[in-house]
Short mmCIF file of C-alpha atoms in Angstrom, two decimals:
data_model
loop_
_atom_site.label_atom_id
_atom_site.label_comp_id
_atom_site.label_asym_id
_atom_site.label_seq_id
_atom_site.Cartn_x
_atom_site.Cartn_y
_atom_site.Cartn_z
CA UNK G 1 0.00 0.00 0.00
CA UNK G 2 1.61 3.63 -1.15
CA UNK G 3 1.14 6.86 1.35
CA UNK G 4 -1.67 7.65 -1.10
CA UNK G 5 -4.26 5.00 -0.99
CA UNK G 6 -7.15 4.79 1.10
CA UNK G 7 -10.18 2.78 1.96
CA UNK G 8 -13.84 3.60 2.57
CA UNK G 9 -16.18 2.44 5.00
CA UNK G 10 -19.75 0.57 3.75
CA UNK G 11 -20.82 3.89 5.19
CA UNK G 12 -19.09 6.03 2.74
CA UNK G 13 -22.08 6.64 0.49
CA UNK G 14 -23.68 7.58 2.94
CA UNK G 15 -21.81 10.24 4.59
CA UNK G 16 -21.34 12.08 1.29
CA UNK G 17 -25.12 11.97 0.52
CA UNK G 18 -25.43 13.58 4.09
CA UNK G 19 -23.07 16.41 3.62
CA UNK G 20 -19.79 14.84 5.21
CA UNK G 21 -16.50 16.47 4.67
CA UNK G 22 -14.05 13.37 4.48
CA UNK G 23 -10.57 13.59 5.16
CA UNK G 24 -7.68 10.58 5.32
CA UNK G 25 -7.44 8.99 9.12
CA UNK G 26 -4.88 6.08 8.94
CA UNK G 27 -5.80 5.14 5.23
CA UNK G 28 -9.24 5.44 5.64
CA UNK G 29 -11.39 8.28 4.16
CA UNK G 30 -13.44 9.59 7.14
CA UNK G 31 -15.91 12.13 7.64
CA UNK G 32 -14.69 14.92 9.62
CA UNK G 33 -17.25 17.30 9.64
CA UNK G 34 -21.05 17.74 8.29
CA UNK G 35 -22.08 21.54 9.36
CA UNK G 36 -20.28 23.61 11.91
CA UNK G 37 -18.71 22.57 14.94
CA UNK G 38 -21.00 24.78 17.16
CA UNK G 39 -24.01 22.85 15.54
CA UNK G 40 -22.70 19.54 15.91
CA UNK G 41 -21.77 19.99 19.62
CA UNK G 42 -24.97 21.13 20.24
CA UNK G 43 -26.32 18.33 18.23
CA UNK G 44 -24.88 15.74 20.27
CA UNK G 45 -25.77 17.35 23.81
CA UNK G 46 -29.34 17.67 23.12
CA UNK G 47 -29.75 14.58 20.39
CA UNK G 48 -27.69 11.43 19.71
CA UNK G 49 -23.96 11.25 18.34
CA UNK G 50 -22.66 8.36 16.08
CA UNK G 51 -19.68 7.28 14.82
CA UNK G 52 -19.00 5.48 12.11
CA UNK G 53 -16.76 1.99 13.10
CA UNK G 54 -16.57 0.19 10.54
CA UNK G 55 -12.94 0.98 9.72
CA UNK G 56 -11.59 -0.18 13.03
CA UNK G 57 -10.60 -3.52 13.80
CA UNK G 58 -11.09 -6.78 13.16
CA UNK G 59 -10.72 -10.10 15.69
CA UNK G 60 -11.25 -13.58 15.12
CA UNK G 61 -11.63 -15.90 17.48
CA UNK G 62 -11.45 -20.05 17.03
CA UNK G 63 -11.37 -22.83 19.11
CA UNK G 64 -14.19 -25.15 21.13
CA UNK G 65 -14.84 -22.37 23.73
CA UNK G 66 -14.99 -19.08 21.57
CA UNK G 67 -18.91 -18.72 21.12
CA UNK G 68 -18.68 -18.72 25.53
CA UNK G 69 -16.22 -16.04 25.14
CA UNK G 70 -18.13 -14.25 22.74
CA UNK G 71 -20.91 -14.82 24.65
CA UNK G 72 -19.87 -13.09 28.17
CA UNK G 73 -17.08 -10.44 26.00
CA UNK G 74 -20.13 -8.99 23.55
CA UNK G 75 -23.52 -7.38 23.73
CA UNK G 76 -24.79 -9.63 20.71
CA UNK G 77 -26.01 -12.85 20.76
CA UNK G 78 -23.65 -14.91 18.89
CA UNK G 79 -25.59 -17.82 18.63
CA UNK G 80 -28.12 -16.01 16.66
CA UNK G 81 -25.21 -16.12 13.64
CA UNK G 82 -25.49 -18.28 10.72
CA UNK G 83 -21.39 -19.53 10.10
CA UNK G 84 -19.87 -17.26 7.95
CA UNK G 85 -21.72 -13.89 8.78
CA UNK G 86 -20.81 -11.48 11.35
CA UNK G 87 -21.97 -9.26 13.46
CA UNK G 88 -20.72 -5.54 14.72
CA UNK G 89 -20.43 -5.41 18.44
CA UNK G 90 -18.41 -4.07 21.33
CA UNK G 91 -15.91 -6.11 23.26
CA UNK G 92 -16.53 -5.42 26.94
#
C-alpha cells in the first residue's frame, strides 16, 4: 500500500449523501465534519452522536470455547449467527 491509498467504509455513500467532509485517518477516508462545529456539539448534547466503526478492527476468534467467550465479552447474541456472517459489536 503507497502513502496515497485509502479505503472507505460501507458507510461512505452515505456520509457524502449527508453532507460529510471526508478527510484521510490512517488510510481510511473519514468524515470529519457535516455543518459547523458549534451545531454539531450542540447536536450531540441535546440529540444522539454516532460514529461510524466500521474501519476499526477486526478479531477472530477459534477454538471449542470461543462462542462462551463471545458470549460473556459482547452485547450480541452470537448464537443467533449463521457460520460465515458477522456481526458488529463491542468487546466489553
Amino acid at each position: 500500500m503507497t502513502s496515497e491509498q485509502s479505503y472507505r467504509t460501507p458507510l461512505y455513500e452515505a456520509h457524502l449523501a449527508l453532507g460529510g467532509r471526508m478527510v484521510p485517518f490512517a488510510s481510511w477516508e473519514m468524515p470529519v465534519q457535516y455543518s459547523s462545529i458549534k451545531s454539531e456539539h450542540r447536536a450531540v448534547r441535546t440529540e444522539a452522536g454516532l460514529f461510524d466503526v466500521s474501519h476499526m478492527g477486526e478479531f477472530v476468534f477459534r477454538g471449542e470455547q470461543s462462542v462462551d467467550l463471545l458470549q460473556h465479552l459482547t452485547t450480541n447474541d452470537v448464537n443467533s449467527l449463521a457460520v460465515g456472517f458477522c456481526h458488529y459489536s463491542f468487546i466489553l
